[in-house]
Each structure stands twice: as C-alpha cells, then as structure tokens.
mmCIF file with all atom_site columns, C-alpha atoms in Angstrom:
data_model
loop_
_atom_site.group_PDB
_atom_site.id
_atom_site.type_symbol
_atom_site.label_atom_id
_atom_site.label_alt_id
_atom_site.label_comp_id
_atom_site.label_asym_id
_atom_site.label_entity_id
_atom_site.label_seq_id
_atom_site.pdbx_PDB_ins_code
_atom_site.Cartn_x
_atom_site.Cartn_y
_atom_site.Cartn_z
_atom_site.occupancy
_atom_site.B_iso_or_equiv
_atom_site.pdbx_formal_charge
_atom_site.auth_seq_id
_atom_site.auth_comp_id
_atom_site.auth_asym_id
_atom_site.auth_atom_id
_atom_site.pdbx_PDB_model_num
ATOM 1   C CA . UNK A 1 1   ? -42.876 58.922 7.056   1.00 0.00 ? 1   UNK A CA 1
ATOM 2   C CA . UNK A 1 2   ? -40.043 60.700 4.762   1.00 0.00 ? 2   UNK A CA 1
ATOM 3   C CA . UNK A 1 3   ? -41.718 62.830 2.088   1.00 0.00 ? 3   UNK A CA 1
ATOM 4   C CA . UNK A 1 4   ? -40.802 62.064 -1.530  1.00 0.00 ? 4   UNK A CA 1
ATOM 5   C CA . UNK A 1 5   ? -38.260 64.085 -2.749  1.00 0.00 ? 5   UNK A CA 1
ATOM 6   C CA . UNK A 1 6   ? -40.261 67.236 -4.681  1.00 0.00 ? 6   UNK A CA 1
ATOM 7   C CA . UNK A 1 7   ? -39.193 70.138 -3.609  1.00 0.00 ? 7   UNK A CA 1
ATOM 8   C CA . UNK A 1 8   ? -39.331 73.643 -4.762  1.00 0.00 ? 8   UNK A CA 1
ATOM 9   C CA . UNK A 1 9   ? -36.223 73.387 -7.763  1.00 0.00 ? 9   UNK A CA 1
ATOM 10  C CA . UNK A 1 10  ? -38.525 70.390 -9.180  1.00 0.00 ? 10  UNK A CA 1
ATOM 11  C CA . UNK A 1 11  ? -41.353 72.178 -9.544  1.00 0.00 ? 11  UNK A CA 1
ATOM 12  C CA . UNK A 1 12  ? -39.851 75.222 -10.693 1.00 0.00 ? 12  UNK A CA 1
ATOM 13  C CA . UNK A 1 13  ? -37.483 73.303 -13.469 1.00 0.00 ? 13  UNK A CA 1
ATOM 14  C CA . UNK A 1 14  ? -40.967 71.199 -14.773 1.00 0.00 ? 14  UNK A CA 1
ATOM 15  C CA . UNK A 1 15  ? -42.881 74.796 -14.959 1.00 0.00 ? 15  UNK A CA 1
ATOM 16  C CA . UNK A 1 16  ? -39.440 76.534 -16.592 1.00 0.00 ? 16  UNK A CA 1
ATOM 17  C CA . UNK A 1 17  ? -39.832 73.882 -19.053 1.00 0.00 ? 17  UNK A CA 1
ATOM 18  C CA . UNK A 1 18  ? -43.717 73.932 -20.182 1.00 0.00 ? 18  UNK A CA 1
ATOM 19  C CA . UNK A 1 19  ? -42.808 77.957 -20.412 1.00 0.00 ? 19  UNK A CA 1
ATOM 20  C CA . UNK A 1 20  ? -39.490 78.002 -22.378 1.00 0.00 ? 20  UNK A CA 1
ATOM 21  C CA . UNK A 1 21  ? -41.454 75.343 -25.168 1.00 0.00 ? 21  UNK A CA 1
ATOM 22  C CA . UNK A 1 22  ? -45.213 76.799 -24.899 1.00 0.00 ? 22  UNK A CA 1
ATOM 23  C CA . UNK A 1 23  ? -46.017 79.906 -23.481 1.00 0.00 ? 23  UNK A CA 1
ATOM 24  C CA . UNK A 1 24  ? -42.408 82.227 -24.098 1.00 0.00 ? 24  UNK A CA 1
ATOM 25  C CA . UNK A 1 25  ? -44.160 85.269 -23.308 1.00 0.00 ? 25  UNK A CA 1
ATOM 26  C CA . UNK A 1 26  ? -43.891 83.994 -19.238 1.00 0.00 ? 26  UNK A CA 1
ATOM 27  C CA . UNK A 1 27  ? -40.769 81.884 -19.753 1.00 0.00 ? 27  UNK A CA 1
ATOM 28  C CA . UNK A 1 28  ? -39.562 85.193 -17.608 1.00 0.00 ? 28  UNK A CA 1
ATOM 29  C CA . UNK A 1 29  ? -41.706 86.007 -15.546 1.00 0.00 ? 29  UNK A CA 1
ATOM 30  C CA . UNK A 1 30  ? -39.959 84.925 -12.081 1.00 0.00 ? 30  UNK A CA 1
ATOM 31  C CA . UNK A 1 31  ? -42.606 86.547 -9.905  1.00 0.00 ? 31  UNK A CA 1
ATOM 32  C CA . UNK A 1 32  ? -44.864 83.899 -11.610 1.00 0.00 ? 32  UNK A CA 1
ATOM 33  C CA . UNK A 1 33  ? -42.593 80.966 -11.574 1.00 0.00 ? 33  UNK A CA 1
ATOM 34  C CA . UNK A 1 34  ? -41.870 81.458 -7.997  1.00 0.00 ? 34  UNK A CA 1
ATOM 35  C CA . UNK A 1 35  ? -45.269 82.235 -7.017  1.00 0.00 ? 35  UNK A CA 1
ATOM 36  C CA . UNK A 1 36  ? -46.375 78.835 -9.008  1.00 0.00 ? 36  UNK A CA 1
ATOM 37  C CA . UNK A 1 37  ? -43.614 76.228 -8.355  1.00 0.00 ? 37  UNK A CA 1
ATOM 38  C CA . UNK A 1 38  ? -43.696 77.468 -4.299  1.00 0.00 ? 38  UNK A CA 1
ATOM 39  C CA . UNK A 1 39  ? -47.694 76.662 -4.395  1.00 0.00 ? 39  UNK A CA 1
ATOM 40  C CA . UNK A 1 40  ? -47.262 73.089 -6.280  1.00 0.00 ? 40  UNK A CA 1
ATOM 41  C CA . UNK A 1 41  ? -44.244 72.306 -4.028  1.00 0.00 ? 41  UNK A CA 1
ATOM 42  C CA . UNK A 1 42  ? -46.462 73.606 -1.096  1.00 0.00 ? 42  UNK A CA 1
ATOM 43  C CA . UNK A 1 43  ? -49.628 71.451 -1.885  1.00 0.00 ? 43  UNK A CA 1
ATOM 44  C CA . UNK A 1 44  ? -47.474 68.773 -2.862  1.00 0.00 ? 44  UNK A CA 1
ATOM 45  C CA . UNK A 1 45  ? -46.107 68.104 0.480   1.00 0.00 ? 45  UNK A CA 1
ATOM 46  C CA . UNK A 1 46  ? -49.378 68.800 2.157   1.00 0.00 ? 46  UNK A CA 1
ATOM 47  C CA . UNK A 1 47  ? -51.566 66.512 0.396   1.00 0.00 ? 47  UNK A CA 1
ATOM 48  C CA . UNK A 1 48  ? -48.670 63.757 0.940   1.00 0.00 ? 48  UNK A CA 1
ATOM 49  C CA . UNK A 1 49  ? -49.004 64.917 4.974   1.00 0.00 ? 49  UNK A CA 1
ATOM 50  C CA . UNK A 1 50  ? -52.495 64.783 4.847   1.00 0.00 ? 50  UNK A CA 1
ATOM 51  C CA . UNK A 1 51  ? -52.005 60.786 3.865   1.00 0.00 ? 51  UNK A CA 1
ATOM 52  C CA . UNK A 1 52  ? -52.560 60.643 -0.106  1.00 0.00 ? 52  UNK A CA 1
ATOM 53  C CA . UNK A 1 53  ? -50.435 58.494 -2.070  1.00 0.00 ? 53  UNK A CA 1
ATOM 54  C CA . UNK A 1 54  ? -47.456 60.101 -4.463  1.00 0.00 ? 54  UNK A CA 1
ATOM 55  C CA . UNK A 1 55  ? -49.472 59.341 -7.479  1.00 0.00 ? 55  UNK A CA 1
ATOM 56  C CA . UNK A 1 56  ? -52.117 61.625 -6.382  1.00 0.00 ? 56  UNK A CA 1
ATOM 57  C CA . UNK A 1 57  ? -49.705 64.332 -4.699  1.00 0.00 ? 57  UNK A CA 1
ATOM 58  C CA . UNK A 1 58  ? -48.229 64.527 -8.060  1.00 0.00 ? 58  UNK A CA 1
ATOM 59  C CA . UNK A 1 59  ? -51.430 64.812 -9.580  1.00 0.00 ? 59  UNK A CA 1
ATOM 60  C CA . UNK A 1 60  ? -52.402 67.909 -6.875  1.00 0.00 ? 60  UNK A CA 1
ATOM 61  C CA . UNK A 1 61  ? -48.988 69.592 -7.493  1.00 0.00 ? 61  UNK A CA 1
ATOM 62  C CA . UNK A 1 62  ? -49.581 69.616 -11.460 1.00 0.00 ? 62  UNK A CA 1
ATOM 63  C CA . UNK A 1 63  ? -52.983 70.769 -10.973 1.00 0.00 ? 63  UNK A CA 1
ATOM 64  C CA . UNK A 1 64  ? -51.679 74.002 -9.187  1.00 0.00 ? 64  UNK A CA 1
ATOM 65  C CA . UNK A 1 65  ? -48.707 74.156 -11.446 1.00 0.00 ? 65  UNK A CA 1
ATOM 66  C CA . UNK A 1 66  ? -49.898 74.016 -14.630 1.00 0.00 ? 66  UNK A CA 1
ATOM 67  C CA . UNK A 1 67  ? -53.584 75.763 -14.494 1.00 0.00 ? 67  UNK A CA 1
ATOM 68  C CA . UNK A 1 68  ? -54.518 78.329 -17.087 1.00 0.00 ? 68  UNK A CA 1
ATOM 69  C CA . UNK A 1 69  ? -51.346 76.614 -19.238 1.00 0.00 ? 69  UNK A CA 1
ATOM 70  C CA . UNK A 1 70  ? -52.934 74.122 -21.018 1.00 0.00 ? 70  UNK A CA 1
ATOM 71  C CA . UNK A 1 71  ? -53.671 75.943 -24.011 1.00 0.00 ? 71  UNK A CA 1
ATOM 72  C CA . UNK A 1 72  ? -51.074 77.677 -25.352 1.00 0.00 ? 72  UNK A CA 1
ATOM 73  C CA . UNK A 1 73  ? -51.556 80.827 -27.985 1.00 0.00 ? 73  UNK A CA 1
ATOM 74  C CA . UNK A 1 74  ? -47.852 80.237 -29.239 1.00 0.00 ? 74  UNK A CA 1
ATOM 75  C CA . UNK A 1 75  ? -48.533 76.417 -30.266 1.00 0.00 ? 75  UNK A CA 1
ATOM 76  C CA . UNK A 1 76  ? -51.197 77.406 -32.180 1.00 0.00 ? 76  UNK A CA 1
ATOM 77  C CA . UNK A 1 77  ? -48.985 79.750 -34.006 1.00 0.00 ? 77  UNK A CA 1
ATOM 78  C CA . UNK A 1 78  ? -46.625 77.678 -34.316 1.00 0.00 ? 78  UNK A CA 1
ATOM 79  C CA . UNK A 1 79  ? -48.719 75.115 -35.474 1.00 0.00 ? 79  UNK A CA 1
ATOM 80  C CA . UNK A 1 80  ? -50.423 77.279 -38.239 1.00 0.00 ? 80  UNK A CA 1
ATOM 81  C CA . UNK A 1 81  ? -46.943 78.386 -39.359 1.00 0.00 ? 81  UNK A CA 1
ATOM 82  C CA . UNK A 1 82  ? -45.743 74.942 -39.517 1.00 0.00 ? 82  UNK A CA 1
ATOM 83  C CA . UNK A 1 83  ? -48.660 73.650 -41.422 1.00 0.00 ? 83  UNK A CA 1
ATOM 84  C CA . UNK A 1 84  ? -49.533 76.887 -43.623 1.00 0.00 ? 84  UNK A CA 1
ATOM 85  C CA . UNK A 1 85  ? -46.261 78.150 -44.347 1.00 0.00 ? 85  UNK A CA 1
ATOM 86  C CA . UNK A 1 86  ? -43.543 75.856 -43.816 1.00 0.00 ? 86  UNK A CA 1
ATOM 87  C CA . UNK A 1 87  ? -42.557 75.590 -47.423 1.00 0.00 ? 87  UNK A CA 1
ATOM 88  C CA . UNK A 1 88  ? -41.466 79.022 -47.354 1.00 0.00 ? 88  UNK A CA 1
ATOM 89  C CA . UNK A 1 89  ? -38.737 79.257 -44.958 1.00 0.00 ? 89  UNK A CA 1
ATOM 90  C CA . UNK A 1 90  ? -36.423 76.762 -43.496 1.00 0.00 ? 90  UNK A CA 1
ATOM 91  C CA . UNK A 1 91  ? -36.865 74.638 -40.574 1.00 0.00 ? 91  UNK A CA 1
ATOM 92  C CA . UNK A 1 92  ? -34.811 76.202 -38.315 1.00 0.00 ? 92  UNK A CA 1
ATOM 93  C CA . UNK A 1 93  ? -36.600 79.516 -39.049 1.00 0.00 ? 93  UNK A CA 1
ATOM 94  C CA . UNK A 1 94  ? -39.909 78.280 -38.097 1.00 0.00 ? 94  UNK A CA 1
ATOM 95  C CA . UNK A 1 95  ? -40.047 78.875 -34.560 1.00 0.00 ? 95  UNK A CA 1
ATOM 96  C CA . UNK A 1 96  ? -37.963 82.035 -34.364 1.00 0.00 ? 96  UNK A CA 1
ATOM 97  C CA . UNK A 1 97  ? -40.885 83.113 -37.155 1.00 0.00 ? 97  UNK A CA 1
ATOM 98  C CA . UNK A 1 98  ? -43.972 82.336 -34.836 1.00 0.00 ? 98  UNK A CA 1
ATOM 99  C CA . UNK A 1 99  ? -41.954 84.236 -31.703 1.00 0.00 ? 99  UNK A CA 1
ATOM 100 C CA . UNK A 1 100 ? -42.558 87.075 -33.923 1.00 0.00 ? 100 UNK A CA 1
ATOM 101 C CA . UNK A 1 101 ? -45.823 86.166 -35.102 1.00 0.00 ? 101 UNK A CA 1
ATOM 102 C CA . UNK A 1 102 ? -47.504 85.805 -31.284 1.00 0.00 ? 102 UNK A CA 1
ATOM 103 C CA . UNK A 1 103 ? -46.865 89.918 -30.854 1.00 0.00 ? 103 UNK A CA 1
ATOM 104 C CA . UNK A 1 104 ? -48.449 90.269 -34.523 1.00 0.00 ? 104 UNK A CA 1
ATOM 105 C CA . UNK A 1 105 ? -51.540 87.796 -33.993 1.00 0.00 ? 105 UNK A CA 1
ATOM 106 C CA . UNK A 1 106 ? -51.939 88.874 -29.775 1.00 0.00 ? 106 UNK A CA 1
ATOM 107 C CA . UNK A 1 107 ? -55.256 91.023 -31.539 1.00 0.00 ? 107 UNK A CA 1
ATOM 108 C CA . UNK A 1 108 ? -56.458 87.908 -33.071 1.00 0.00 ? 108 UNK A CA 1
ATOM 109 C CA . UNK A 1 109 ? -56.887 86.072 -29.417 1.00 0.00 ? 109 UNK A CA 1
ATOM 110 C CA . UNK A 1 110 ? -58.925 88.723 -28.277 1.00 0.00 ? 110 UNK A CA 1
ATOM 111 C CA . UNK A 1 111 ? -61.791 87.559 -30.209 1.00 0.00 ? 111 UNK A CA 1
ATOM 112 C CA . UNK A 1 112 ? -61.848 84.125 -28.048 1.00 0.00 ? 112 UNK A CA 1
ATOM 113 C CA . UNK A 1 113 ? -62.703 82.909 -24.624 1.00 0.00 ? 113 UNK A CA 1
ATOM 114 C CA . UNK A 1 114 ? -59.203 80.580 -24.091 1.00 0.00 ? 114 UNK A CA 1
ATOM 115 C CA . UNK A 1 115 ? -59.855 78.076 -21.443 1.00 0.00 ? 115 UNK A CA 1
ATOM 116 C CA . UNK A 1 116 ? -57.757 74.637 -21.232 1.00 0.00 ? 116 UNK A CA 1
ATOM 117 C CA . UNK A 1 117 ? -59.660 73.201 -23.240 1.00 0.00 ? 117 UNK A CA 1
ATOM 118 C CA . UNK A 1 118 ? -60.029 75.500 -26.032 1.00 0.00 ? 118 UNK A CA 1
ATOM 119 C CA . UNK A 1 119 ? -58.359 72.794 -28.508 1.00 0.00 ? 119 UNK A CA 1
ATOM 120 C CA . UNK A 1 120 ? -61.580 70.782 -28.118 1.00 0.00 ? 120 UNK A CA 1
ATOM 121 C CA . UNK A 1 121 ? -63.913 73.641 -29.311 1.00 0.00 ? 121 UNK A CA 1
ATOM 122 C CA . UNK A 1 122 ? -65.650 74.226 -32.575 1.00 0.00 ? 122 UNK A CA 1
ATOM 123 C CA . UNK A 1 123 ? -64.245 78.118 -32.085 1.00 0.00 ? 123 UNK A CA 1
ATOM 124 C CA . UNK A 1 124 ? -60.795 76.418 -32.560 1.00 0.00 ? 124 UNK A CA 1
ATOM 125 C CA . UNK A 1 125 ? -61.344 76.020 -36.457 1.00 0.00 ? 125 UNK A CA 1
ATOM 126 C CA . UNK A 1 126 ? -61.796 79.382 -36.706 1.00 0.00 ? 126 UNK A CA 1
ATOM 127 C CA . UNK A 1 127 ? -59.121 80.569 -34.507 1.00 0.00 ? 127 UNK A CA 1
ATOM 128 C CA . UNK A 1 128 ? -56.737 78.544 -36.721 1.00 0.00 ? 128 UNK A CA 1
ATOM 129 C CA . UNK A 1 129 ? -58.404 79.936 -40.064 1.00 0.00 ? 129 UNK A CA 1
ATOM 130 C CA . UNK A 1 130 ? -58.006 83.306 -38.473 1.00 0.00 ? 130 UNK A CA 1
ATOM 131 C CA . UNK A 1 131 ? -54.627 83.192 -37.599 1.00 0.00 ? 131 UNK A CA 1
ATOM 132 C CA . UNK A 1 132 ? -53.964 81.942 -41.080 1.00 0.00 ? 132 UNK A CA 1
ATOM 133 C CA . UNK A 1 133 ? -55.195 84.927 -42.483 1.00 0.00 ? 133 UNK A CA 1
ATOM 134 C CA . UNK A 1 134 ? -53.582 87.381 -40.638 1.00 0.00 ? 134 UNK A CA 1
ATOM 135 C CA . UNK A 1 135 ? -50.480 85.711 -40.972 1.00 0.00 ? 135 UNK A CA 1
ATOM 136 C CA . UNK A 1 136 ? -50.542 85.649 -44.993 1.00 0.00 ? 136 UNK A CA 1
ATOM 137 C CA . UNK A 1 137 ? -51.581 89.031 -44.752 1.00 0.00 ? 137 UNK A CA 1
ATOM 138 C CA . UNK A 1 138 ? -48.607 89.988 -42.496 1.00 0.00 ? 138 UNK A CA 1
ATOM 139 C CA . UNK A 1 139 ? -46.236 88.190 -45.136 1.00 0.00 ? 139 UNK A CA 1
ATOM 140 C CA . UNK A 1 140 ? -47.401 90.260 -47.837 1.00 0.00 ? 140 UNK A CA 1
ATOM 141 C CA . UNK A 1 141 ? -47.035 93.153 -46.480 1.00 0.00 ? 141 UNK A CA 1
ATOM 142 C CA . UNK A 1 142 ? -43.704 92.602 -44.553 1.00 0.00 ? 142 UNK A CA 1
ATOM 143 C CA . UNK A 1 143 ? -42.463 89.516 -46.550 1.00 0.00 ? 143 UNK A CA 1
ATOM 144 C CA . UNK A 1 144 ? -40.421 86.893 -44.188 1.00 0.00 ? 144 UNK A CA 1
ATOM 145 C CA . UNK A 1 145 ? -38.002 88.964 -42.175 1.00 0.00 ? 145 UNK A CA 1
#
C-alpha cells in the first residue's frame, strides 16, 4: 500500500501560504514552519499507516498544521482598515497600511483571550470597535504615511 503523495514540501508550501496571507508576523519564522509542516507530514503518513482513509489523513495533517492559526490578528486589521478607512487611501495601499498597523494595534490584542474561534465571540465586536479607535487615533496623530 503506496502512501499518497504528501510529503514534507506540501505541507510546508500550504503552511507558507496561510502565513504569507494571514499571520506575516511568522511568514519567517523557519524554526516554526519546519517544526509544523515536519509534524503534519509526520502524522499524515502515520494515520494513513495506521489504515485511515486520505480524506481523514488530510484532515489529521491540517489539524496539526494549522492549530492556533485560525484566527488571525492581521485579518482583523485588515479587515477594519478595509471597512473603516478604505476611502482614504488607495487600494493598493491597504494592506501595506495594516502591516504597519498590526505593530501599532499588538497592545490592543492584549486585552483578549484569542482562541480559533474568537470570530464567533461577542468580545469580537469590541475587538473590532477597539481597533477602530486606535487606528483613527493613530491617523490623527501620524496621518497616512
């Protein structure tokens, strides 16, 4: 029995991915990426030894590779600056913009137990309304640099 073909460069491109688009703070991390692809690439090929089907060796894998990264504290940036302030600069500055804004808002997160599911909480409102504030604030006193 020939093990699908997942190995470690598959895992590690999928994760490389989520980071580059959600969580840029660890897009370099490589101690992380290694550490995370080798387990999911690991457990991956163990669960399919062990007899489960691909569908739930893939499901395994992605449950090692992506926990803690379900909720992301640079979406919700970007998010609020898409939403909130998107009429003041131009598209293409709008991510650049929340890059910047996740080192001025990382005192904001403190305030908040992040779990995967954060996005489903009540908290989340007030996250958002939080992050909205400091953000004006910022642009006041900086402007849009």
């Amino acid at each position: 029995m020939d093990i699908p073909n997942k190995n470690l460069s598959y895992f590690r491109l999928r994760l490389q991915e989520l980071l580059n688009t959600s969580f840029p703070e660890k897009a370099h991390d490589v101690k992380f990426i290694d550490q995370r692809s080798g387990w999911a690439a690991n457990s991956y090929e163990g669960a399919f030894l062990a007899g489960n089907s691909p569908s739930q060796c893939d499901h395994i894998a992605d449950y090692i590779l992506f926990e803690g990264l379900h909720f992301s504290r640079f979406d919700i940036i970007f998010q609020v600056v898409c939403n909130e302030f998107d009429t003041r600069m131009a598209d293409e500055e709008l991510r650049p913009f929340a890059l910047k804004m996740l080192r001025v808002c990382q005192s904001v997160f403190t305030n908040y137990r992040l779990t995967d599911d954060f996005a489903y909480t009540a908290e989340f409102d007030l996250l958002y309304t939080e992050l909205t504030g400091t953000i004006a604030i910022w642009i006041e006193d900086n402007g849009l640099q």
